[in-house]
PDB file of C-alpha atoms in Angstrom:
ATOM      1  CA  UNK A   1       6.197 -14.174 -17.512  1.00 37.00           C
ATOM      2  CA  UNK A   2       5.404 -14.062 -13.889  1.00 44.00           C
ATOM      3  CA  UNK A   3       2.425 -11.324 -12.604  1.00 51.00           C
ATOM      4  CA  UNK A   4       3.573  -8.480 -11.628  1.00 50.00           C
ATOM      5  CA  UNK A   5       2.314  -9.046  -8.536  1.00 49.00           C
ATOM      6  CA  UNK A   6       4.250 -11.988  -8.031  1.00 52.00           C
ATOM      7  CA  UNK A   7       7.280 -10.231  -9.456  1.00 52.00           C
ATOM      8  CA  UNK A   8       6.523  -7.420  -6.435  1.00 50.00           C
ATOM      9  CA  UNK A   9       6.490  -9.907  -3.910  1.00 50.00           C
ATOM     10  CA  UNK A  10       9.659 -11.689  -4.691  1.00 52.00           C
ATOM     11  CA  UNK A  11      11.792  -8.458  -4.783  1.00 55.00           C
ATOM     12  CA  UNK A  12      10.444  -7.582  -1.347  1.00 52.00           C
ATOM     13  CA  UNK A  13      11.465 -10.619  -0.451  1.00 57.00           C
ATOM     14  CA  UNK A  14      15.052  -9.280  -0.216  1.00 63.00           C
ATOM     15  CA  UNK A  15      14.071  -6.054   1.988  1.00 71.00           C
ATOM     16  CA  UNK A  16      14.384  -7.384   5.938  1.00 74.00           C
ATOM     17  CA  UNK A  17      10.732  -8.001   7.299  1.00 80.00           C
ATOM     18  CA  UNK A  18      10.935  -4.929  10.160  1.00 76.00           C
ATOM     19  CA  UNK A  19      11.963  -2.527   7.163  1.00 83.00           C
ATOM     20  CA  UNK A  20       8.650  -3.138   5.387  1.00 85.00           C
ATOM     21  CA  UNK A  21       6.297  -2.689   8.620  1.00 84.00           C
ATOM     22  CA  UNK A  22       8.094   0.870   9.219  1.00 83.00           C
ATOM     23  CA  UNK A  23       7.127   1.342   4.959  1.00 86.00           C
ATOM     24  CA  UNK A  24       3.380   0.413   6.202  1.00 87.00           C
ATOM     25  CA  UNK A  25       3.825   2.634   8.841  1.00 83.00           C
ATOM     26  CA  UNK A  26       4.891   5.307   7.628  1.00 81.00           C
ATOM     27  CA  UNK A  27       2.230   5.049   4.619  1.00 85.00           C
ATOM     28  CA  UNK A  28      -0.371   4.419   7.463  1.00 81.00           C
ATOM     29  CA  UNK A  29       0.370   7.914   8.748  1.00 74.00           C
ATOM     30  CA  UNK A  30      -0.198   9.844   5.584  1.00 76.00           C
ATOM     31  CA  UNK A  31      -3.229   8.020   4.911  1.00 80.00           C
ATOM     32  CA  UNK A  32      -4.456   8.754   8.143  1.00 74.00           C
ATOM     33  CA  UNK A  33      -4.031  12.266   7.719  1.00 72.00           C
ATOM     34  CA  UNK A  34      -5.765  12.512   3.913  1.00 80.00           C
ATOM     35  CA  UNK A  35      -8.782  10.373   6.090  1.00 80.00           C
ATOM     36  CA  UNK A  36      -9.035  12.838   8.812  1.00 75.00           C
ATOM     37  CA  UNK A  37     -10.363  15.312   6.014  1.00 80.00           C
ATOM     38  CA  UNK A  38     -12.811  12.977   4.468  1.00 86.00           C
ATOM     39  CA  UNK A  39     -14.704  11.888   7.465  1.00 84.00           C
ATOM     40  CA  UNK A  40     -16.992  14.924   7.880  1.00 84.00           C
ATOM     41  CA  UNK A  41     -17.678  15.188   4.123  1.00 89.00           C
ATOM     42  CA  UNK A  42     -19.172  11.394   3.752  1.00 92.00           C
ATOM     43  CA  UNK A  43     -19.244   9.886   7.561  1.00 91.00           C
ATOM     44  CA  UNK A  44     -17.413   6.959   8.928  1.00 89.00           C
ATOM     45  CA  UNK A  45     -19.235   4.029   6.814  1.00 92.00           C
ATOM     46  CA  UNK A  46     -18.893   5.996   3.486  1.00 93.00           C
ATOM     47  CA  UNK A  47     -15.554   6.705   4.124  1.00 91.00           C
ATOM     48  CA  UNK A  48     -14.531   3.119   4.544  1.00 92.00           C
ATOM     49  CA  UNK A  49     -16.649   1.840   1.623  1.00 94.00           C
ATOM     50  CA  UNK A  50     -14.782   4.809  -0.656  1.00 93.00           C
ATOM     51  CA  UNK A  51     -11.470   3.389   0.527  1.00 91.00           C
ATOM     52  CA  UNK A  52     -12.474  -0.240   0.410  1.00 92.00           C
ATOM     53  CA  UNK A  53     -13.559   0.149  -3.521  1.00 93.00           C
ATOM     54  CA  UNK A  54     -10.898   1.797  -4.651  1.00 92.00           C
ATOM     55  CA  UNK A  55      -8.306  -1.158  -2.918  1.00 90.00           C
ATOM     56  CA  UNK A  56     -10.534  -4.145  -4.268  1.00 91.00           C
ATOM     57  CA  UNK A  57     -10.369  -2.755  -7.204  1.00 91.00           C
ATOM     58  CA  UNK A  58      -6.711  -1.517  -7.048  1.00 89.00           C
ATOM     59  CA  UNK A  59      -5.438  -5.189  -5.590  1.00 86.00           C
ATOM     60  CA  UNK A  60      -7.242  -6.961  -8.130  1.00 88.00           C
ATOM     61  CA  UNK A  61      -6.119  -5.354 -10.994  1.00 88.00           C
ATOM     62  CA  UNK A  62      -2.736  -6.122 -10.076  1.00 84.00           C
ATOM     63  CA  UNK A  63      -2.996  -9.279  -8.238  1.00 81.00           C
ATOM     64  CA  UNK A  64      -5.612 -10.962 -10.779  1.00 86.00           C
ATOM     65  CA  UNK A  65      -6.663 -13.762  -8.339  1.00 84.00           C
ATOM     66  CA  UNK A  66      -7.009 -17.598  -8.861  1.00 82.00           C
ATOM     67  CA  UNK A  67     -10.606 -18.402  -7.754  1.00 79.00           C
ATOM     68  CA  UNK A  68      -9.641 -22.216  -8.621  1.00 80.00           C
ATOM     69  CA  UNK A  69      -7.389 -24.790  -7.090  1.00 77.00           C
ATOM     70  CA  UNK A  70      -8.083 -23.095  -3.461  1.00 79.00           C
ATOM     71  CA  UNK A  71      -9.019 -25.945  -0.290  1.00 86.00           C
ATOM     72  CA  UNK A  72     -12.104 -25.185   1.621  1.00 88.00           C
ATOM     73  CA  UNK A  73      -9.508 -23.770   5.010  1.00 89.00           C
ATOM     74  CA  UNK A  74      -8.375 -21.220   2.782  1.00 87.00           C
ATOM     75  CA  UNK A  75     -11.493 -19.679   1.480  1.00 92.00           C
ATOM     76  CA  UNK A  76     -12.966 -19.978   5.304  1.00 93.00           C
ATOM     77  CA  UNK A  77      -9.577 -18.164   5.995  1.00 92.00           C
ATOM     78  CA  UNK A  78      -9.197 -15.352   3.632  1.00 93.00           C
ATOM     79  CA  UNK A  79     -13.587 -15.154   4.596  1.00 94.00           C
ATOM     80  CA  UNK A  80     -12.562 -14.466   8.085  1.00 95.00           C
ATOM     81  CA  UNK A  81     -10.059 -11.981   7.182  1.00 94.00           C
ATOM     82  CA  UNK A  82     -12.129 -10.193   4.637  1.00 94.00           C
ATOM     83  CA  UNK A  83     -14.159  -9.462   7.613  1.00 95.00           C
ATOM     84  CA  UNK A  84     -12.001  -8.644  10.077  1.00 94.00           C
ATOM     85  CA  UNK A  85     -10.619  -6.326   7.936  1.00 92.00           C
ATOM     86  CA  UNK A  86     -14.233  -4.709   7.030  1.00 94.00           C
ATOM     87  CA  UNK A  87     -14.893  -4.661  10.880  1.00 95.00           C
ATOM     88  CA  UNK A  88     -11.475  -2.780  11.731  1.00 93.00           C
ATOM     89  CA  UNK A  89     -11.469  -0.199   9.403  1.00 90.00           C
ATOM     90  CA  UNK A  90     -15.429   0.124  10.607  1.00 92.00           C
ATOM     91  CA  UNK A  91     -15.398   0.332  13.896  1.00 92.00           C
ATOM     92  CA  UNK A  92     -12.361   2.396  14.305  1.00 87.00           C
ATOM     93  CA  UNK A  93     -13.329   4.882  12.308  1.00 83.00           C
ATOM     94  CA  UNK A  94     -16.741   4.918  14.036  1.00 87.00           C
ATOM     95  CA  UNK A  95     -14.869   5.142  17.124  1.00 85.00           C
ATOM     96  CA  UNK A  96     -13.538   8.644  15.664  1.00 77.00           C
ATOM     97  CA  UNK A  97     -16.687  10.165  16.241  1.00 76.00           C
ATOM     98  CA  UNK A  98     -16.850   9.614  20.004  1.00 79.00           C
ATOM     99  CA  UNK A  99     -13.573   9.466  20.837  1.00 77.00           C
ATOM    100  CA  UNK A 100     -10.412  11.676  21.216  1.00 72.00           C
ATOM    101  CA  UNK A 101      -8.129   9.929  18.598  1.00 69.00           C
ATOM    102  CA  UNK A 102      -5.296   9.407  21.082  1.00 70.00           C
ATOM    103  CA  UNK A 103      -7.801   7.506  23.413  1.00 74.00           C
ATOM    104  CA  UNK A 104      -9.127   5.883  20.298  1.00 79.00           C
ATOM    105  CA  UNK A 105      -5.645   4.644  19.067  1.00 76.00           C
ATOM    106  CA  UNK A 106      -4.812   3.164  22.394  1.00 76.00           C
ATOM    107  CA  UNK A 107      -7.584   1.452  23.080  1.00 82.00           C
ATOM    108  CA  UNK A 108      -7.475   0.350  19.367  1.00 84.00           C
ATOM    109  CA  UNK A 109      -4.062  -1.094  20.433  1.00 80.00           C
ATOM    110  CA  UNK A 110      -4.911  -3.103  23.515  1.00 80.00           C
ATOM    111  CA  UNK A 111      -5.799  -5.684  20.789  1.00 84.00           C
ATOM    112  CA  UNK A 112      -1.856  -6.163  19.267  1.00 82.00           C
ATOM    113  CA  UNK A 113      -0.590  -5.829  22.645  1.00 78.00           C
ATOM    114  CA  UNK A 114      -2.776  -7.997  24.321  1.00 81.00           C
ATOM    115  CA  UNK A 115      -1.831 -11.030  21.129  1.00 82.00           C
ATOM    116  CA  UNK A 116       1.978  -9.906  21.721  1.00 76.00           C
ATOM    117  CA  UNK A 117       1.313 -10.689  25.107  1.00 76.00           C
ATOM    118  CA  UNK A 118      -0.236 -13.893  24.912  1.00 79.00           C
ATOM    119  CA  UNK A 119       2.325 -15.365  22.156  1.00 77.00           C
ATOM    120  CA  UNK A 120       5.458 -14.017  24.717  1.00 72.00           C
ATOM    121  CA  UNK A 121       7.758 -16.888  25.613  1.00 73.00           C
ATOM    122  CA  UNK A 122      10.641 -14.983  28.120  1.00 76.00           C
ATOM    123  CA  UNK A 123      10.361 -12.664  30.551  1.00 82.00           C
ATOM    124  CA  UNK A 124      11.976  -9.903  28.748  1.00 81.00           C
ATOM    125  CA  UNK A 125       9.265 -10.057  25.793  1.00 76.00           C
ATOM    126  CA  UNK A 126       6.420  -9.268  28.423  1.00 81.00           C
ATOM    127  CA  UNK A 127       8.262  -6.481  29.876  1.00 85.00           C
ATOM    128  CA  UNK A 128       9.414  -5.391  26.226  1.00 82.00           C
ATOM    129  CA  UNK A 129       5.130  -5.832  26.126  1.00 81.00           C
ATOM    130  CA  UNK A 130       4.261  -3.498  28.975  1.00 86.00           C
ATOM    131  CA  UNK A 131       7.253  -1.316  27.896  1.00 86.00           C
ATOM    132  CA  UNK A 132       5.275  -0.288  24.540  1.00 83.00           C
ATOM    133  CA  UNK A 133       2.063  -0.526  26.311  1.00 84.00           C
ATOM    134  CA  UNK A 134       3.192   1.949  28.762  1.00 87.00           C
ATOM    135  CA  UNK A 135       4.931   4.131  25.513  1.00 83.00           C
ATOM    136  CA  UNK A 136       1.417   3.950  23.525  1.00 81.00           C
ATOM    137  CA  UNK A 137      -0.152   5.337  26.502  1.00 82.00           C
ATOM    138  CA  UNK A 138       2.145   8.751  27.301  1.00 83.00           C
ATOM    139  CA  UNK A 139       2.207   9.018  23.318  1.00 75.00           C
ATOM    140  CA  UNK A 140      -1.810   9.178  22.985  1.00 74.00           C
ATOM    141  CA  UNK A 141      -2.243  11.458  26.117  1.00 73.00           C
ATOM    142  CA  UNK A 142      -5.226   9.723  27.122  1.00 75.00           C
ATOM    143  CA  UNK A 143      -4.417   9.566  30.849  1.00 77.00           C
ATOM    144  CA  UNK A 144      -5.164  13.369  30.449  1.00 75.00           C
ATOM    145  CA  UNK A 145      -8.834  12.840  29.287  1.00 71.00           C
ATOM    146  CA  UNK A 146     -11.325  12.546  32.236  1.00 76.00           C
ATOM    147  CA  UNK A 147     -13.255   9.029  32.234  1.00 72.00           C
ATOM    148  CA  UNK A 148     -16.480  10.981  32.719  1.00 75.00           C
ATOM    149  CA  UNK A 149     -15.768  12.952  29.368  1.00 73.00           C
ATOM    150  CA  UNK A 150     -15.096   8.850  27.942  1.00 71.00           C
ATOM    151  CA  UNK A 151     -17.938   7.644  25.605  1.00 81.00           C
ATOM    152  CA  UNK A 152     -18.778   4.378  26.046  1.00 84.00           C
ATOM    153  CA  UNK A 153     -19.601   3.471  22.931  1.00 89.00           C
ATOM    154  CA  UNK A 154     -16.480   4.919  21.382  1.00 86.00           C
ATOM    155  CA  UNK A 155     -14.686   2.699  23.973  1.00 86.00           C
ATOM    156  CA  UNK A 156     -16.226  -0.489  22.749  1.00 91.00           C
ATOM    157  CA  UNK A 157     -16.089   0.079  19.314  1.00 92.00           C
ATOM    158  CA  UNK A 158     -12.170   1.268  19.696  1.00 88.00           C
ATOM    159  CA  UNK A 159     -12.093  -2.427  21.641  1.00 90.00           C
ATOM    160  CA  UNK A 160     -13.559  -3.996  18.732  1.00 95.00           C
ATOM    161  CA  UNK A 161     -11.646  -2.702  16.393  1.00 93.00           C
ATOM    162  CA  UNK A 162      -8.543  -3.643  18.407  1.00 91.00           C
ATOM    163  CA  UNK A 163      -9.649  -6.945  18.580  1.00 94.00           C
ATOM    164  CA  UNK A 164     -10.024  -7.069  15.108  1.00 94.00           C
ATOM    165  CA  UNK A 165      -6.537  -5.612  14.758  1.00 89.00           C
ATOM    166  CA  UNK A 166      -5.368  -8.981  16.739  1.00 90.00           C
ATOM    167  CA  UNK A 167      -7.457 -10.927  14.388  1.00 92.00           C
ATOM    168  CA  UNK A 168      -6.097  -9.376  11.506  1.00 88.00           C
ATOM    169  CA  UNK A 169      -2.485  -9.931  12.741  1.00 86.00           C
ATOM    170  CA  UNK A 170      -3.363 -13.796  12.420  1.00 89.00           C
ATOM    171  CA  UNK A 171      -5.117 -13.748   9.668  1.00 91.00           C
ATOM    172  CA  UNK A 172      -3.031 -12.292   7.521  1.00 85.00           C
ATOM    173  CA  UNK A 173      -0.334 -14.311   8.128  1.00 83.00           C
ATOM    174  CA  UNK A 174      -2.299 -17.612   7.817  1.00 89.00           C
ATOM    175  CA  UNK A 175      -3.807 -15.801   4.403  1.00 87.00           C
ATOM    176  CA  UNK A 176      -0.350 -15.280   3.386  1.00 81.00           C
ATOM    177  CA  UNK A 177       0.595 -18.741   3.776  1.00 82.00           C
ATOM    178  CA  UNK A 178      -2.501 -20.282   2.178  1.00 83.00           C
ATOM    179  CA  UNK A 179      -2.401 -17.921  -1.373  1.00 82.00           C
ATOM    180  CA  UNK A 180       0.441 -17.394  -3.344  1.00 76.00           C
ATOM    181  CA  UNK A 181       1.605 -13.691  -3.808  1.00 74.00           C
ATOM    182  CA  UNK A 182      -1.022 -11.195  -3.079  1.00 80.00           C
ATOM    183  CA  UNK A 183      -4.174 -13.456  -3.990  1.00 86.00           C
ATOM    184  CA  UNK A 184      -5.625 -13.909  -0.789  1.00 86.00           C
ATOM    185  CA  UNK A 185      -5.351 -10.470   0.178  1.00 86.00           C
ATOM    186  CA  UNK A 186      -6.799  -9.335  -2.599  1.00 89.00           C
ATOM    187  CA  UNK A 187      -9.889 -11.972  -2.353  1.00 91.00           C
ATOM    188  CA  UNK A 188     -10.149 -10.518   1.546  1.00 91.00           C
ATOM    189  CA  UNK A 189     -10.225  -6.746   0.242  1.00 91.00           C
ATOM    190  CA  UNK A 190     -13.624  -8.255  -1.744  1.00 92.00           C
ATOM    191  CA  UNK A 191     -14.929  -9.484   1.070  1.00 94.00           C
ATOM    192  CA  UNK A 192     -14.526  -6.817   3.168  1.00 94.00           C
ATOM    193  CA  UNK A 193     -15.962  -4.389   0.491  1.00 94.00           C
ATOM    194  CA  UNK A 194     -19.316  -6.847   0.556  1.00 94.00           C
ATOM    195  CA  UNK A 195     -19.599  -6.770   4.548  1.00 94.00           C
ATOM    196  CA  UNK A 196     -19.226  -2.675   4.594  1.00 94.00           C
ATOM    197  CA  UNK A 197     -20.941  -1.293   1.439  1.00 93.00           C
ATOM    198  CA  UNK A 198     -24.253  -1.603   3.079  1.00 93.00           C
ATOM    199  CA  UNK A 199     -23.481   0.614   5.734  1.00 92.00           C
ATOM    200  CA  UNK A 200     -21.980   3.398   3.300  1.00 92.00           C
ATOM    201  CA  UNK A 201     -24.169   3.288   0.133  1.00 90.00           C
ATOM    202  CA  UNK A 202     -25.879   5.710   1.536  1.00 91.00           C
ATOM    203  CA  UNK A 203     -23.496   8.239   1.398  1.00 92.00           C
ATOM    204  CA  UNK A 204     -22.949   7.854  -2.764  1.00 93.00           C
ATOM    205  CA  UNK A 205     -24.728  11.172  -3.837  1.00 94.00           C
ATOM    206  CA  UNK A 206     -21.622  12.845  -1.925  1.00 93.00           C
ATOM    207  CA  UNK A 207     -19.341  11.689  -3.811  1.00 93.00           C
ATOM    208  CA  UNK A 208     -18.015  14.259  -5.513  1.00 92.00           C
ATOM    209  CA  UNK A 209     -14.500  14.651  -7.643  1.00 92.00           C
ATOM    210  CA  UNK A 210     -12.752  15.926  -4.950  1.00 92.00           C
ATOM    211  CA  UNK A 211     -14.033  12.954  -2.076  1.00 93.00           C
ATOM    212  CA  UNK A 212     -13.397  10.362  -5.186  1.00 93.00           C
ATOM    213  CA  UNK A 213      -9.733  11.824  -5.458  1.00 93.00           C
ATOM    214  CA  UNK A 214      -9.278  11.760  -1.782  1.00 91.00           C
ATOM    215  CA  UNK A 215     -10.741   8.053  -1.346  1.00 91.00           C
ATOM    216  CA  UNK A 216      -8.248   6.971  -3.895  1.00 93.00           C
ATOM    217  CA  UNK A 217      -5.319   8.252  -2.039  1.00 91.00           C
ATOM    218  CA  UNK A 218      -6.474   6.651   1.284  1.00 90.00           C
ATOM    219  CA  UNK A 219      -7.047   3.341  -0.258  1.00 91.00           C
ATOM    220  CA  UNK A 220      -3.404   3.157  -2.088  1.00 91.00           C
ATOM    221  CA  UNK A 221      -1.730   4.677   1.371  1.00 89.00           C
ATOM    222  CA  UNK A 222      -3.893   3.233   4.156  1.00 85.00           C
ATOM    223  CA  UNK A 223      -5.180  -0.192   2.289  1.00 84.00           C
ATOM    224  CA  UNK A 224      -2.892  -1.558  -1.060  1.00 86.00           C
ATOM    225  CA  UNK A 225       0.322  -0.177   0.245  1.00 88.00           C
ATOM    226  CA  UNK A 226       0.466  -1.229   3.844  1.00 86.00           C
ATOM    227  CA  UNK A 227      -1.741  -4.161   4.148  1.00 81.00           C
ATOM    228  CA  UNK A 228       0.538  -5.975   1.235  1.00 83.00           C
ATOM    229  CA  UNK A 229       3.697  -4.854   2.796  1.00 86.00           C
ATOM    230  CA  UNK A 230       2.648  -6.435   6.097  1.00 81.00           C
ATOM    231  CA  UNK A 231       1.145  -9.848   4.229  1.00 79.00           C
ATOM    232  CA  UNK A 232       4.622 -10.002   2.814  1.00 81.00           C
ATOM    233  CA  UNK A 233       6.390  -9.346   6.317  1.00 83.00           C
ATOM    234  CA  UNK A 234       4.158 -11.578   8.027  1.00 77.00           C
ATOM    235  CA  UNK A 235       5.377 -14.204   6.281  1.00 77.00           C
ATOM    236  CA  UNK A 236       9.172 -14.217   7.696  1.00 78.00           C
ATOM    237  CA  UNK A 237       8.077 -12.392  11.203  1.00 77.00           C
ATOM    238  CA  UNK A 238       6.247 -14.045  14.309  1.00 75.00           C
ATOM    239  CA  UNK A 239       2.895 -12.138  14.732  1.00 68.00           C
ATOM    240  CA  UNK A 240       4.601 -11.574  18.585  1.00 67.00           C
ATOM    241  CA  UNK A 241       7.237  -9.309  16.505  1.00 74.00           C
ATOM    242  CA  UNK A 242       4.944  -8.283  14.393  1.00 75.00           C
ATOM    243  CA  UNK A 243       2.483  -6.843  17.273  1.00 68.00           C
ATOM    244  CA  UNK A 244       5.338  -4.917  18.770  1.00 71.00           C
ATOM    245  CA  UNK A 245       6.793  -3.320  15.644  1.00 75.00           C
ATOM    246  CA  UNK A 246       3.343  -2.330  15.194  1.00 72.00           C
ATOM    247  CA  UNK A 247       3.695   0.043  18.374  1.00 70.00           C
ATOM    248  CA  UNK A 248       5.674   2.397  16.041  1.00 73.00           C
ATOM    249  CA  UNK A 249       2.399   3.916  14.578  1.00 72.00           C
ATOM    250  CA  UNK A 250       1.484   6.185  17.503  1.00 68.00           C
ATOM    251  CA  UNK A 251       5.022   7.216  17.980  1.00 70.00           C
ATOM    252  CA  UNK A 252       5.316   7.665  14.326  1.00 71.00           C
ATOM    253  CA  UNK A 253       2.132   9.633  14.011  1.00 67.00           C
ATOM    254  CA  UNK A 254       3.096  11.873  17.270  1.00 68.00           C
ATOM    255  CA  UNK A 255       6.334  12.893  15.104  1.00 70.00           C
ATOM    256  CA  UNK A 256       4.502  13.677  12.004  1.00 65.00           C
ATOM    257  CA  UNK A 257       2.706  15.423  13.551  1.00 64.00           C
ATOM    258  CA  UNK A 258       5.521  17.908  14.982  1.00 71.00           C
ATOM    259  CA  UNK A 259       7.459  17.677  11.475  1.00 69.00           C
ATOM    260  CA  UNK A 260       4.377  18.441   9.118  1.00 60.00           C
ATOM    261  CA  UNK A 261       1.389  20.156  11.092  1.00 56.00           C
ATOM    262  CA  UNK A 262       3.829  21.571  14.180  1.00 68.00           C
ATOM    263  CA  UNK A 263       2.289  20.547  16.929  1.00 62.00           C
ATOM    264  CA  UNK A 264       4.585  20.318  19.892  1.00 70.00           C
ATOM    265  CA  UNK A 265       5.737  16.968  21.425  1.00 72.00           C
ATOM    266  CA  UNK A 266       5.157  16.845  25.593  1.00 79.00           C
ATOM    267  CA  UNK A 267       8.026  15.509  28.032  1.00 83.00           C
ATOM    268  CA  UNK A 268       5.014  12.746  28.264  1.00 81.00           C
ATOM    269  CA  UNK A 269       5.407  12.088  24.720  1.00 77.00           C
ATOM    270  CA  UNK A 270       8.949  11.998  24.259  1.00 80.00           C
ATOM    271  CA  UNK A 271       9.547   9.855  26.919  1.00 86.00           C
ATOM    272  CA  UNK A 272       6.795   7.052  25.770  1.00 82.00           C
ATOM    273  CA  UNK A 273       8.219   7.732  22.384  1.00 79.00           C
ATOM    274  CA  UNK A 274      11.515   6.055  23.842  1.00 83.00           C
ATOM    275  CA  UNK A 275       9.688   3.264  25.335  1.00 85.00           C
ATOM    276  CA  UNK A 276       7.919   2.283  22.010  1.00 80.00           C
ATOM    277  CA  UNK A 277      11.407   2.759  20.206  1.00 76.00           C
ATOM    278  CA  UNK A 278      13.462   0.640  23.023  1.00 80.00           C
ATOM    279  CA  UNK A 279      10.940  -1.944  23.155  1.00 79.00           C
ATOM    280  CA  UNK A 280      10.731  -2.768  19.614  1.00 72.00           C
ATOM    281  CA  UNK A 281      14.618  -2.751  19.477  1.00 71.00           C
ATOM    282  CA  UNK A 282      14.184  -5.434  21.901  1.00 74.00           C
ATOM    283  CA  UNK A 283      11.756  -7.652  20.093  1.00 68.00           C
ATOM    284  CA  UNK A 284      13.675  -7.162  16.675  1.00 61.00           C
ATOM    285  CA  UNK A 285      17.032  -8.725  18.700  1.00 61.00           C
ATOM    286  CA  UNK A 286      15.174 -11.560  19.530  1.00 56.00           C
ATOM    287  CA  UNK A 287      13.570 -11.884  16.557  1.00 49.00           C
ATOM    288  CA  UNK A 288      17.182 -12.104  14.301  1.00 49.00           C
ATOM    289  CA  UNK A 289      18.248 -14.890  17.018  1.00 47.00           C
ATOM    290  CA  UNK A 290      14.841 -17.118  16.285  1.00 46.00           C
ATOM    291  CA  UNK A 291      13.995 -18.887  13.242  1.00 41.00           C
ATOM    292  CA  UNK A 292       9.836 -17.013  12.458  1.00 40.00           C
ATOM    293  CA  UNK A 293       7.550 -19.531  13.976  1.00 40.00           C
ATOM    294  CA  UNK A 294       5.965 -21.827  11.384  1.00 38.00           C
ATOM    295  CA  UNK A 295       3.259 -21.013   8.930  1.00 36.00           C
ATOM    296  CA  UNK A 296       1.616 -24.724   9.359  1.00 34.00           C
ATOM    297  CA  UNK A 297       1.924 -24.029  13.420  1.00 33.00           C
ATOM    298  CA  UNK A 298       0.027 -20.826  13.131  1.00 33.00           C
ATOM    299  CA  UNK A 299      -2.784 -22.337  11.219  1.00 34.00           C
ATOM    300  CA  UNK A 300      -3.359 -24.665  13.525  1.00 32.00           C
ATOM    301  CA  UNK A 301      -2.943 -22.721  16.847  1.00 35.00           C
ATOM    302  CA  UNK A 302      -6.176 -20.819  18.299  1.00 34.00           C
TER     303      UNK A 302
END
């Protein structure tokens, strides 16, 4: 009888790779939200450790790992994703703290853009590119915050977590391609629960019912659910497509935001909205008209 991981990853199989990036998303978005509540109570570090536990634990459980019969690449690989994961979720959250979110989430997303950038073969992917770059931008606001009001340490840890965004983009597909089903992801969600629980520890005497209940709900929406439904897309989609698809979340986040807390969309926002929207229409044509690039070619590039 297969795992039921394994018997997870084959029926997603038949749902089109874009479709399951919007699911991750989507379940981003409502993870985000339950976060944004739990970050005063235990700080930035404690609330990543909370939401790292309950996903290694979580991902395990159903993914019950092979440690055996692995080659020395892939440990070093799923390694360096465990840790670019642990850095991400770190930094960014860190970045929280100093920054206005919008100005957090595009500077966060400089690091996608910039690896969609890079990986662009035509012309019309780099202005599909600096259409969503442009999109992320109105969507955040951030041209309306004053660079004197900018922390500069919220800007470079929103830059590292962007880069470790890109990384993670990479990684995960070159993860997904070393470890069958949901393995090496759930080895990486170890790792990164090592590299973090130092800085978060700490914060274990506020841990009450409530903050448990709360970390658990970020972990399955904003860890389990969305990083497995990208390891699985990443598998049939070029991490080029993948970057832009990926420049959904702000605009997605910008209309939760009107539909379930009300706040108002700008003309700014509407029209970058359309940008993101347009420019990830573009990538997805291209995408159905190109075979996905090549696991083996991905390991070995960069």
């Amino acid at each position: 009888m297969p795992r039921a991981s394994t018997a997870a990853a084959t029926r997603a199989s038949a749902v089109p790779a874009p479709l399951l990036v919007l699911a991750a998303v989507v379940s981003v978005q409502f993870g985000g939200a339950l976060a944004a509540t739990l970050v005063p109570e235990i700080g930035a570090a404690g609330s990543v450790t909370l939401r790292l536990l309950f996903a290694a634990l979580v991902l395990g459980a159903v993914a019950r790992p092979r440690l055996r019969g692995h080659s020395r690449s892939a440990w070093l690989t799923v390694v360096l994703f465990g840790l670019a994961l642990g850095l991400m979720n770190l930094s960014f959250y860190a970045s929280l703290a100093r920054l206005p979110i919008g100005v957090a989430v595009t500077i966060e997303f400089l690091g996608p853009l910039t690896l969609a950038t890079v990986l662009s073969r035509r012309l019309l992917d780099v202005l599909a590119v600096v259409a969503a770059g442009a999109g992320v931008t109105l969507i955040s606001q951030a041209l309306t915050v004053p660079l004197a009001d900018l922390d500069w340490v919220g800007l470079g840890l929103a830059a590292t977590a962007g880069a470790c965004w890109a990384a993670y983009i990479i990684l995960s597909r070159r993860t997904g391609a070393a470890f069958a089903s949901l393995d090496g992801l759930a080895l990486a969600m170890g790792v990164a629960l090592v590299a973090v629980a130092p800085f978060g520890l700490g914060t274990v005497p506020l841990w009450s019912g409530e903050v448990v209940a709360k970390g658990l709900g970020i972990a399955l929406l904003s860890s389990v659910l969305p990083y497995s439904l990208e390891l699985l897309a990443l598998r049939r989609l070029s991490p080029r497509v993948f970057g832009i698809l990926l420049s959904l979340e702000p605009a997605a986040a910008a209309l939760a935001g009107w539909l379930v807390l009300g706040q108002s969309l700008t003309g700014h926002q509407l029209t970058g909205m359309a940008l993101v929207v347009a420019a990830s229409a573009v990538v997805m044509g291209a995408g159905r008209r190109r075979q996905p690039a090549d696991p083996a070619a991905i390991a070995q590039s960069g």
